[in-house]
Coordinates of C-alpha atoms and ligand atoms in Angstrom, one line a residue:
M98 CA 38.1 -8.2 2.9
I99 CA 35.2 -9.5 0.9
D100 CA 35.7 -12.6 -1.3
T101 CA 34.4 -12.4 -4.8
G102 CA 33.9 -14.6 -7.8
R103 CA 33.7 -18.3 -7.1
N104 CA 34.9 -17.5 -3.5
A105 CA 32.0 -15.2 -2.8
A106 CA 30.5 -16.3 0.5
L107 CA 27.0 -17.6 1.3
A108 CA 25.6 -15.4 4.1
G109 CA 24.5 -18.2 6.5
R110 CA 27.9 -20.0 6.6
P111 CA 30.5 -19.1 9.2
E112 CA 32.7 -17.3 6.7
G113 CA 29.6 -15.7 5.3
L114 CA 28.6 -14.3 8.7
E115 CA 32.0 -12.8 9.0
Q116 CA 31.7 -11.1 5.6
L117 CA 28.2 -10.1 6.5
R118 CA 29.6 -8.2 9.4
T119 CA 32.1 -6.4 7.2
L120 CA 29.4 -5.6 4.6
L121 CA 27.1 -4.3 7.3
D122 CA 29.8 -1.9 8.5
T123 CA 29.9 -0.6 4.9
A124 CA 26.1 -0.5 4.9
F125 CA 25.9 1.4 8.2
G126 CA 28.6 3.8 6.9
A127 CA 26.5 4.4 3.8
L128 CA 23.4 5.0 5.8
G129 CA 25.2 7.4 8.1
D130 CA 26.8 9.4 5.3
A131 CA 23.7 9.4 3.1
A132 CA 21.7 12.0 5.1
L133 CA 24.6 14.5 5.0
K134 CA 25.3 13.9 1.3
R135 CA 21.7 14.1 0.4
G136 CA 21.0 17.3 2.3
G137 CA 17.2 16.9 2.2
P138 CA 14.5 14.2 1.6
V139 CA 16.1 13.4 -1.8
A140 CA 19.3 14.3 -3.5
P141 CA 19.0 17.3 -5.8
G142 CA 19.2 17.2 -9.5
G143 CA 16.0 15.4 -10.6
P144 CA 15.8 12.5 -13.1
E145 CA 19.1 13.4 -15.0
A146 CA 21.1 13.3 -11.8
A147 CA 19.6 9.9 -10.8
V148 CA 20.5 8.4 -14.1
A149 CA 24.0 9.8 -13.8
A150 CA 24.3 8.5 -10.2
V151 CA 23.5 4.9 -11.3
R152 CA 25.9 5.2 -14.2
E153 CA 28.7 6.5 -11.9
A154 CA 28.1 3.8 -9.2
L155 CA 28.4 1.1 -11.8
G156 CA 31.4 2.7 -13.4
G157 CA 30.8 1.0 -16.7
S158 CA 30.6 -2.5 -15.2
R159 CA 28.0 -4.9 -16.3
F160 CA 26.0 -6.4 -13.5
L161 CA 27.1 -9.9 -14.6
A162 CA 30.6 -8.6 -14.4
E163 CA 33.7 -10.1 -16.0
E164 CA 35.7 -8.9 -13.0
P165 CA 33.6 -9.0 -9.8
S166 CA 34.6 -6.3 -7.4
A167 CA 33.9 -5.8 -3.7
Q168 CA 34.7 -2.1 -4.1
R169 CA 31.9 -1.8 -6.7
V170 CA 29.5 -3.2 -4.2
A171 CA 30.7 -0.6 -1.5
D172 CA 30.2 2.1 -4.1
L173 CA 26.7 0.8 -4.9
F174 CA 25.8 0.8 -1.2
G175 CA 26.8 4.4 -0.9
A176 CA 25.1 5.6 -4.0
Y177 CA 21.9 3.6 -3.3
A178 CA 21.7 5.1 0.2
T179 CA 22.5 8.6 -1.0
W180 CA 19.9 8.4 -3.8
A181 CA 17.2 6.8 -1.7
V182 CA 14.4 9.1 -0.6
D183 CA 14.7 9.6 3.1
L184 CA 11.4 8.5 4.5
T185 CA 12.4 9.7 8.0
H186 CA 12.8 13.3 6.7
P187 CA 9.9 15.6 7.8
S188 CA 9.6 17.0 4.2
A189 CA 9.1 13.5 2.7
V190 CA 5.3 13.6 2.6
A191 CA 4.6 12.4 -0.9
R192 CA 3.7 8.7 -0.7
M193 CA 2.0 6.2 1.5
Q194 CA 5.4 4.8 2.3
C195 CA 6.5 4.6 5.9
A196 CA 9.9 4.6 7.5
P197 CA 10.2 1.1 9.1
T198 CA 11.0 0.3 12.7
A199 CA 14.5 -0.8 13.6
A200 CA 13.1 -4.2 14.9
S201 CA 11.4 -4.9 11.6
V202 CA 14.6 -4.0 9.6
A203 CA 16.7 -6.3 11.8
A204 CA 14.1 -9.1 11.2
E205 CA 14.4 -8.5 7.5
L206 CA 18.1 -9.1 7.7
L207 CA 17.6 -12.3 9.5
A208 CA 14.8 -13.3 7.1
A209 CA 16.9 -12.6 4.0
T210 CA 19.9 -14.5 5.5
L211 CA 17.8 -17.5 6.3
N212 CA 15.6 -17.2 3.1
Q213 CA 12.7 -19.2 4.4
S214 CA 9.7 -19.9 2.2
L215 CA 6.1 -20.7 2.9
H216 CA 5.2 -23.1 0.1
A217 CA 6.3 -26.4 1.7
W218 CA 6.8 -27.4 5.3
E219 CA 10.5 -28.1 4.8
S220 CA 10.9 -24.6 3.3
G221 CA 10.3 -22.9 6.7
P222 CA 8.5 -24.7 9.5
F223 CA 8.7 -21.8 12.0
A224 CA 7.9 -19.1 9.4
L225 CA 4.8 -21.0 8.4
E226 CA 3.5 -21.3 11.9
L227 CA 4.3 -17.7 12.6
E228 CA 2.2 -16.5 9.7
R229 CA -0.7 -18.8 10.7
R230 CA -0.6 -17.3 14.2
L231 CA -0.3 -13.7 12.9
I232 CA -3.2 -14.2 10.4
A233 CA -5.4 -15.6 13.2
E234 CA -4.6 -12.6 15.4
M235 CA -5.2 -10.1 12.6
A236 CA -8.5 -11.8 11.8
S237 CA -9.5 -11.0 15.4
W238 CA -8.4 -7.4 15.0
V239 CA -10.9 -6.9 12.2
G240 CA -13.7 -8.8 14.1
F241 CA -13.6 -12.1 12.1
G242 CA -14.2 -15.3 13.9
E243 CA -12.6 -18.8 14.0
A244 CA -13.6 -19.6 10.5
A245 CA -11.4 -16.8 9.1
S246 CA -8.3 -17.2 7.0
G247 CA -6.0 -15.0 4.9
T248 CA -2.5 -14.4 3.7
L249 CA 0.2 -11.9 3.5
T250 CA 0.6 -10.5 0.0
P251 CA 3.0 -8.3 -2.0
G252 CA 0.8 -5.2 -1.6
G253 CA -2.6 -3.7 -1.3
S254 CA -3.3 -4.1 -5.0
I255 CA -2.7 -7.8 -4.8
S256 CA -4.8 -8.1 -1.6
N257 CA -7.6 -6.3 -3.5
L258 CA -7.2 -8.7 -6.4
M259 CA -7.4 -11.7 -4.1
G260 CA -10.5 -10.4 -2.4
L261 CA -12.2 -9.9 -5.8
L262 CA -11.0 -13.3 -7.0
F263 CA -12.8 -15.1 -4.2
S264 CA -15.9 -12.9 -4.6
R265 CA -16.0 -13.7 -8.4
D266 CA -15.9 -17.4 -7.8
R267 CA -18.6 -17.3 -5.1
A268 CA -20.9 -15.0 -6.9
L269 CA -20.8 -16.7 -10.2
R270 CA -21.1 -20.2 -8.7
E271 CA -24.2 -19.1 -6.9
A272 CA -25.8 -16.9 -9.6
D273 CA -24.9 -18.5 -12.9
S274 CA -26.4 -21.6 -14.2
T275 CA -25.4 -20.7 -17.7
G276 CA -21.7 -21.5 -17.3
P277 CA -20.0 -24.4 -19.0
D278 CA -20.8 -26.6 -16.0
S279 CA -21.9 -23.9 -13.6
G280 CA -18.8 -24.7 -11.6
A281 CA -16.2 -22.4 -10.1
V282 CA -14.8 -19.9 -12.6
S283 CA -11.3 -20.9 -11.5
Q284 CA -12.0 -24.4 -12.8
A285 CA -14.5 -23.9 -15.7
G286 CA -13.5 -20.4 -16.9
L287 CA -15.7 -17.6 -18.0
T288 CA -16.2 -18.5 -21.6
G289 CA -19.8 -19.3 -22.6
R290 CA -21.4 -17.6 -19.6
R291 CA -24.3 -15.4 -20.6
I292 CA -24.1 -13.1 -17.6
R293 CA -22.7 -9.6 -17.0
P294 CA -20.8 -9.6 -13.8
R295 CA -20.7 -6.3 -11.9
I296 CA -18.5 -4.8 -9.2
L297 CA -19.6 -1.7 -7.3
C298 CA -17.2 0.8 -5.9
S299 CA -17.0 4.5 -5.5
A300 CA -15.2 6.9 -7.7
A301 CA -12.6 7.4 -4.9
A302 CA -11.8 3.6 -4.8
H303 CA -8.2 2.7 -5.6
F304 CA -7.4 2.0 -9.3
S305 CA -6.4 -1.5 -8.4
I306 CA -10.1 -2.5 -8.1
A307 CA -10.7 -1.8 -11.9
R308 CA -7.4 -3.4 -12.8
A309 CA -8.3 -6.5 -10.8
A310 CA -11.7 -6.6 -12.6
G311 CA -9.6 -6.6 -15.8
F312 CA -7.2 -9.3 -14.7
L313 CA -10.1 -11.5 -13.4
G314 CA -11.6 -11.6 -16.9
L315 CA -14.6 -9.6 -15.8
G316 CA -13.3 -6.5 -17.6
R317 CA -12.8 -3.0 -16.3
D318 CA -16.2 -2.2 -17.8
A319 CA -17.8 -4.5 -15.1
V320 CA -17.0 -1.8 -12.5
L321 CA -19.9 0.5 -11.8
I322 CA -19.0 3.7 -10.0
V323 CA -21.3 4.6 -7.1
P324 CA -21.6 8.4 -6.5
V325 CA -20.1 9.8 -3.3
D326 CA -20.9 12.7 -0.9
E327 CA -18.9 15.9 -0.5
R328 CA -16.3 14.1 1.6
G329 CA -15.8 11.3 -1.0
R330 CA -17.8 8.7 1.0
M331 CA -19.9 6.2 -1.0
L332 CA -23.7 6.9 -0.9
P333 CA -25.4 3.6 0.0
E334 CA -28.7 4.8 -1.5
E335 CA -26.9 5.3 -4.8
A336 CA -25.5 1.8 -4.6
R337 CA -29.0 0.5 -4.0
R338 CA -30.3 2.5 -7.0
L339 CA -27.7 0.9 -9.2
L340 CA -28.5 -2.6 -7.9
D341 CA -32.2 -2.1 -8.4
G342 CA -31.6 -1.1 -12.0
F343 CA -29.8 -4.4 -12.9
G344 CA -31.0 -6.2 -16.0
P345 CA -31.8 -10.0 -15.7
D346 CA -28.3 -11.0 -16.9
E347 CA -26.4 -8.7 -14.5
V348 CA -24.8 -10.3 -11.4
A349 CA -23.3 -8.3 -8.5
V350 CA -19.9 -9.9 -7.8
A351 CA -18.8 -7.6 -5.1
L352 CA -19.5 -4.3 -3.3
V353 CA -16.2 -2.7 -2.6
A354 CA -16.0 -0.2 0.3
T355 CA -12.9 1.9 0.8
A356 CA -11.8 2.5 4.4
G357 CA -9.4 5.4 4.0
T358 CA -9.4 6.6 0.4
T359 CA -6.1 7.5 -1.2
D360 CA -6.7 11.2 -1.4
H361 CA -9.0 12.3 1.4
G362 CA -8.7 9.3 3.7
S363 CA -12.5 9.1 3.6
F364 CA -14.3 6.0 5.1
D365 CA -17.2 4.6 3.2
P366 CA -20.1 3.9 5.7
L367 CA -19.4 0.3 6.5
P368 CA -22.4 -0.5 8.6
E369 CA -24.9 0.7 5.9
L370 CA -22.9 -1.0 3.1
A371 CA -22.8 -4.3 5.2
D372 CA -26.6 -4.1 5.5
L373 CA -26.9 -3.6 1.8
A374 CA -24.5 -6.4 1.0
A375 CA -26.5 -8.7 3.3
E376 CA -29.8 -7.7 1.8
Y377 CA -28.7 -8.3 -1.8
R378 CA -26.4 -11.2 -0.9
I379 CA -23.3 -9.5 -2.3
W380 CA -19.7 -10.1 -1.3
L381 CA -18.5 -7.1 0.7
H382 CA -14.8 -6.4 0.2
V383 CA -13.2 -3.6 2.3
D384 CA -10.1 -2.0 1.0
A385 CA -8.5 -0.7 4.2
A386 CA -5.0 -0.6 2.7
Y387 CA -4.5 2.9 4.2
G388 CA -7.3 3.2 6.7
I389 CA -6.3 0.3 8.8
G390 CA -4.3 2.8 10.8
A391 CA -7.5 3.9 12.5
L392 CA -7.8 0.5 14.1
F393 CA -4.8 1.2 16.3
S394 CA -6.1 4.5 17.6
T395 CA -8.8 4.6 20.3
S396 CA -10.2 7.9 18.9
L397 CA -10.2 6.9 15.2
A398 CA -11.2 3.2 15.6
P399 CA -15.0 4.0 15.3
L400 CA -14.3 4.9 11.6
L401 CA -13.9 1.2 11.1
D402 CA -17.1 0.1 12.8
G403 CA -18.7 -2.6 10.7
L404 CA -15.4 -3.9 9.3
G405 CA -16.1 -7.4 10.8
R406 CA -19.2 -7.8 8.6
A407 CA -17.1 -7.8 5.5
D408 CA -16.4 -11.0 3.5
S409 CA -12.8 -9.9 2.8
V410 CA -10.6 -7.1 4.1
A411 CA -7.3 -5.9 2.6
F412 CA -4.8 -3.8 4.5
D413 CA -1.2 -2.7 4.4
L414 CA 1.2 -2.4 7.2
H415 CA 3.7 -0.8 4.9
K416 CA 1.6 2.3 5.0
F417 CA 0.3 2.8 8.6
G418 CA 2.3 0.0 10.3
W419 CA 5.9 1.0 10.0
T420 CA 7.2 -2.3 8.5
P421 CA 9.1 -2.5 5.2
A422 CA 7.2 -3.3 2.0
S423 CA 5.8 -5.7 1.4
S424 CA 3.6 -6.0 4.4
S425 CA 0.1 -6.4 3.0
V426 CA -2.7 -8.6 4.3
L427 CA -5.8 -10.2 2.8
L428 CA -8.3 -11.7 5.3
V429 CA -11.5 -13.6 4.5
R430 CA -14.3 -14.2 6.9
D431 CA -14.8 -17.8 5.8
R432 CA -11.7 -19.9 4.7
R433 CA -13.9 -22.0 2.4
D434 CA -14.1 -19.0 0.1
M435 CA -10.3 -19.4 -0.7
E436 CA -10.8 -22.9 -2.1
C437 CA -9.9 -21.8 -5.7
L438 CA -6.3 -21.7 -4.3
D439 CA -6.3 -25.3 -3.3
Q440 CA -3.4 -27.0 -4.9
Q441 CA -2.1 -30.5 -4.5
A442 CA 1.4 -30.8 -6.0
V443 CA 3.0 -34.2 -5.8
Y444 CA 6.4 -32.6 -5.3
L445 CA 5.3 -30.2 -2.6
N446 CA 2.4 -31.3 -0.5
P447 CA 1.4 -34.9 -1.1
S448 CA -1.7 -35.9 0.9
D449 CA 0.1 -38.5 3.1
D450 CA 2.6 -35.8 4.2
E451 CA -0.2 -33.4 4.9
A452 CA -2.1 -36.1 6.8
A453 CA 1.1 -36.5 8.9
G454 CA 1.0 -32.7 9.7
Y455 CA 3.6 -31.6 7.2
T456 CA 1.4 -28.8 5.8
A457 CA 2.3 -25.4 4.3
L458 CA 0.6 -22.3 3.0
L459 CA 0.6 -23.1 -0.7
G460 CA -3.2 -23.1 -0.7
T461 CA -3.6 -19.5 0.7
S462 CA -1.5 -17.7 -1.8
L463 CA -1.2 -16.8 -5.5
Q464 CA 2.5 -17.4 -5.2
T465 CA 4.5 -20.7 -4.8
T466 CA 7.9 -19.6 -3.3
R467 CA 6.9 -16.9 -0.9
R468 CA 9.0 -15.0 1.6
S469 CA 8.1 -14.6 5.2
D470 CA 6.6 -11.1 5.7
A471 CA 5.1 -12.2 9.0
F472 CA 8.5 -12.2 10.7
K473 CA 9.3 -8.5 10.4
I474 CA 5.7 -7.6 11.2
A475 CA 5.8 -9.7 14.3
A476 CA 9.1 -8.2 15.4
S477 CA 7.7 -4.7 14.9
L478 CA 4.4 -5.3 16.6
L479 CA 6.1 -6.9 19.6
T480 CA 8.4 -3.9 19.9
V481 CA 5.9 -1.1 19.4
G482 CA 2.8 -2.7 21.0
R483 CA -0.8 -1.6 20.7
E484 CA -0.5 1.6 22.7
G485 CA 2.6 2.6 20.7
M486 CA 0.9 1.9 17.4
G487 CA -2.1 4.0 18.5
A488 CA 0.1 6.9 19.7
W489 CA 1.9 6.9 16.4
V490 CA -1.3 6.9 14.3
D491 CA -2.7 9.7 16.5
A492 CA 0.6 11.7 16.1
C493 CA 0.3 11.5 12.3
H494 CA -3.4 12.5 12.5
A495 CA -2.5 15.5 14.7
Q496 CA 0.2 16.5 12.2
A497 CA -2.3 16.5 9.4
R498 CA -4.7 18.6 11.4
Y499 CA -2.0 21.0 12.4
A500 CA -0.8 21.4 8.8
A501 CA -4.4 21.9 7.6
G502 CA -4.8 24.7 10.2
R503 CA -1.6 26.4 9.1
I504 CA -2.5 26.1 5.4
A505 CA -6.0 27.6 6.0
A506 CA -4.3 30.5 7.8
T507 CA -1.6 31.1 5.1
E508 CA -2.2 33.6 2.3
G509 CA -1.3 32.0 -0.9
L510 CA -2.4 28.5 0.1
H511 CA -6.0 27.1 -0.2
L512 CA -7.1 24.1 2.0
V513 CA -9.6 21.8 0.3
A514 CA -11.0 20.1 3.5
Q515 CA -10.2 19.2 7.0
P516 CA -8.1 16.0 7.1
L517 CA -9.9 12.8 8.1
L518 CA -6.8 10.6 8.7
S519 CA -3.4 11.8 7.8
T520 CA -3.6 13.4 4.3
V521 CA -4.0 17.1 3.6
I522 CA -5.1 18.4 0.2
F523 CA -4.5 22.0 -0.8
R524 CA -3.2 24.1 -3.6
C525 CA -1.1 27.2 -4.0
R526 CA -3.0 30.4 -5.0
P527 CA -1.3 33.1 -6.9
S528 CA -1.3 36.7 -5.5
A529 CA -2.4 39.5 -7.7
A530 CA 1.3 40.3 -8.4
D531 CA 2.1 36.7 -9.6
P532 CA 2.0 36.3 -13.4
V533 CA 0.2 32.9 -13.2
T534 CA -2.3 32.1 -16.0
D535 CA -2.7 28.3 -15.5
E536 CA -3.0 27.5 -11.8
S537 CA -2.9 23.7 -12.4
A538 CA 0.4 23.9 -14.4
W539 CA 1.8 26.2 -11.8
N540 CA 1.0 23.9 -8.9
A541 CA 2.4 20.9 -10.8
A542 CA 5.6 23.0 -11.5
V543 CA 5.9 23.9 -7.8
R544 CA 5.9 20.2 -6.9
R545 CA 8.5 19.4 -9.6
K546 CA 10.8 22.3 -8.5
L547 CA 10.7 21.0 -4.9
L548 CA 11.5 17.5 -6.1
A549 CA 14.3 18.6 -8.5
E550 CA 16.0 20.7 -5.8
G551 CA 15.6 17.9 -3.2
R552 CA 13.7 20.3 -0.8
A553 CA 10.4 18.5 -0.3
L554 CA 8.6 15.4 -1.7
L555 CA 4.9 16.2 -2.1
A556 CA 2.1 14.2 -3.8
R557 CA -0.3 15.7 -6.4
T558 CA -3.8 14.9 -7.4
K559 CA -6.8 16.4 -9.2
I560 CA -9.8 17.8 -7.4
T561 CA -12.9 19.1 -9.2
G562 CA -14.1 22.4 -7.9
L563 CA -17.6 23.9 -7.8
D564 CA -17.0 25.0 -11.4
G565 CA -16.8 21.3 -12.4
V566 CA -13.2 21.7 -13.7
P567 CA -10.6 19.3 -12.3
Q568 CA -7.5 21.2 -11.0
V569 CA -4.1 20.0 -9.9
H570 CA -3.8 20.0 -6.1
L571 CA -1.0 19.2 -3.8
K572 CA -1.1 16.5 -1.1
L573 CA 0.8 15.9 2.1
V574 CA 0.8 12.4 3.5
F575 CA 1.8 12.2 7.2
L576 CA 3.2 8.8 8.2
N577 CA 6.2 9.8 10.3
P578 CA 5.2 10.1 14.0
T579 CA 8.4 12.0 14.9
T580 CA 7.7 15.1 12.7
T581 CA 7.3 18.2 14.7
E582 CA 5.1 21.3 14.2
A583 CA 8.1 23.4 13.6
E584 CA 9.2 21.1 10.8
I585 CA 5.7 21.3 9.3
D586 CA 6.0 25.1 9.4
E587 CA 9.3 24.9 7.6
L588 CA 7.8 22.6 5.0
L589 CA 4.9 25.0 4.3
A590 CA 7.3 27.9 4.2
D591 CA 9.4 26.0 1.6
I592 CA 6.2 25.4 -0.5
T593 CA 5.1 29.0 -0.5
A594 CA 8.6 30.2 -1.3
A595 CA 8.9 27.7 -4.2
A596 CA 5.5 28.9 -5.5
R597 CA 6.7 32.5 -5.6
E598 CA 9.9 31.4 -7.3
V599 CA 8.1 29.5 -10.0
A600 CA 5.6 32.3 -10.5
R601 CA 8.5 34.7 -11.0
D602 CA 10.9 32.8 -13.2
G603 CA 8.4 30.2 -14.7
R604 CA 11.3 27.9 -15.5
H605 CA 9.7 24.7 -14.1
M606 CA 6.4 25.2 -15.8
Ligands
PLP887 C1 -6.9 2.8 -0.7 C2 -5.7 2.0 -1.4 N1 -5.8 0.8 -1.8 C3 -4.8 0.1 -2.3 C4 -3.6 0.7 -2.5 C5 -2.5 -0.1 -3.2 O1 -1.6 -0.5 -2.3 P1 -0.1 -1.1 -2.8 O2 0.6 0.1 -3.2 O3 0.4 -1.7 -1.5 O4 -0.4 -2.1 -3.9 C6 -3.4 2.0 -2.2 C7 -2.1 2.7 -2.4 O5 -1.9 3.8 -2.1 C8 -4.5 2.7 -1.6 O6 -4.3 4.0 -1.2

C-alpha cells in the first residue's frame, strides 16, 4: 500500500524503501507488460493516440491533485511504459538514442534515491570524487595529459556550447585589443569590440554549433561553412582558403571538426585539421558526440587519430555508450581554459573551506545544482569493460554494413553510400507500376506510415543528388548490439511493403 498526501514517503527513509520496493514491483510489471501491449517499437495510432493515452492515464486529474492517488501513479507507470519507444526493439532505428545497460539503470535508481549534487562538497563527496576520477580517465582515452579537465553535461549540444565558450574567451583575449578592457569576454562582454569573430565548421556539422555561436553573442552569421568531399568530410585546403581570405578585423575563434557526422557518420580529417589549427593558432574543437564509439573498437579507432591534439572534445555516452541520457562529456586539454567558470560563492565554496580540502565542481560546469551522471557511467563501464564496448560498437557497425548490402541488392531501395560507422542512408524507389509523382513526399509518407502503425521507427534527412536537388532520404541508426541479420531483413521487408502500400493508396502522403 502506498501512502499519499502528507503521508507520502521520502524514498531514502526506512518506510520509503519499503514503498520503493512496492512501487518497483509496479514498475517492473509495467515494463514487462509494455512490450506485449505495444506490439512493436512504438504503440500504434500516431500523435492522436499519444494525446489520448496521456489524457486517459491522468483520468481528468490535475498533476497537483486535490485527491492524490496511488492508483493513478500505477496507471501512469503502465501508460508511460506502453507509450515509450522501445529502444531495444530491432526496428527502433530512428534516433541516436541507445538502450541503456542494466547496471547503469540500477545506478540511476540509486542516484535518484540519494539525490547527490556536485556543486558543494557537502552535496555529494563520493559523487564529486567519482566524477573527478572519471574525467581524468576519459581525458586519457582521448589522448589528453595531466593538465586536462572537463565535465559531464546535459548533452552533446551543451558540450559543444561549452567548448565554443572556452574558445571564444581565449581567442578574443589573445586577438582583440579593441575590447572594453581587452579582458575575457565572460567578464567584459562583447559590446564595443571592433572585431568579427569567426567559427569554421563543415556543412555536415551539427546544428548545435551555429546555435552555440548565437548563444555566445557571436551570432550564427559568425559561422563559416567549409566545403566537404563526397563523403561529407571537411576539406582542410578549403578551411585554409577561408582563413587566408580573412579581413583585418576577422578573428578565428574556433575550427570545429566533426568526428562522426549525424547523417553519414563521416570523420573530418583530424590530423590535417590539427596541423591547420596549430599553424593559424586556432582553437580546435572536436564534436565526437556520435563518433566516440570508434574509440572503443580496435578496427575503427584509427578514425579518431589526432583527437588528442584538439583543445576540446565533446562526446556522448548516451549514443554509443549504452548509458541513460544525460551522459555527455566535455574535455579540455588545458584546465586553465575553463577559468571563465570560476566562481566563488560565499554560501557554497568559501576560500577557507576550499583551502581545507572541501572543494566541489561548481567551477567546471554551467550548472549549480548538478546530478551525478558519472555514477551510472562508471557502473556501466565497469560491467561491460573495454572489450565488451568494442564488441558492441563492432556489432552495430556490422549491422549497418549488412543492412547496406541488403538495401543495395533490393529492387525498390536505393543505397546512398557504404556506412562509415552505424548509420545507413537510402531511399525507396518507385517501380514503373507505382503511381508516385513526388519521391520526396512519398519517402516521407512511408516513414510516417511506419511510425503511425508502430511497425518501425526510421529517421529521415535530405540528401542532394547529382542534379543538385535535395531529396528526402531515410536513415537507419544502429545502436543495438543484439539486433540480428534476420531482424534487419524483416525491417527492410517492412519498409518495402509500406512503400508499396503508400504508393497504392496514397493516404499517408
Ligand atoms: C554530431 C552530433 N553532435 C551533437 C549532437 C547533439 O547531441 P545531444 O542530442 O546529446 O545534445 C548530435 C546529436 O545527434 C550529433 O549527432
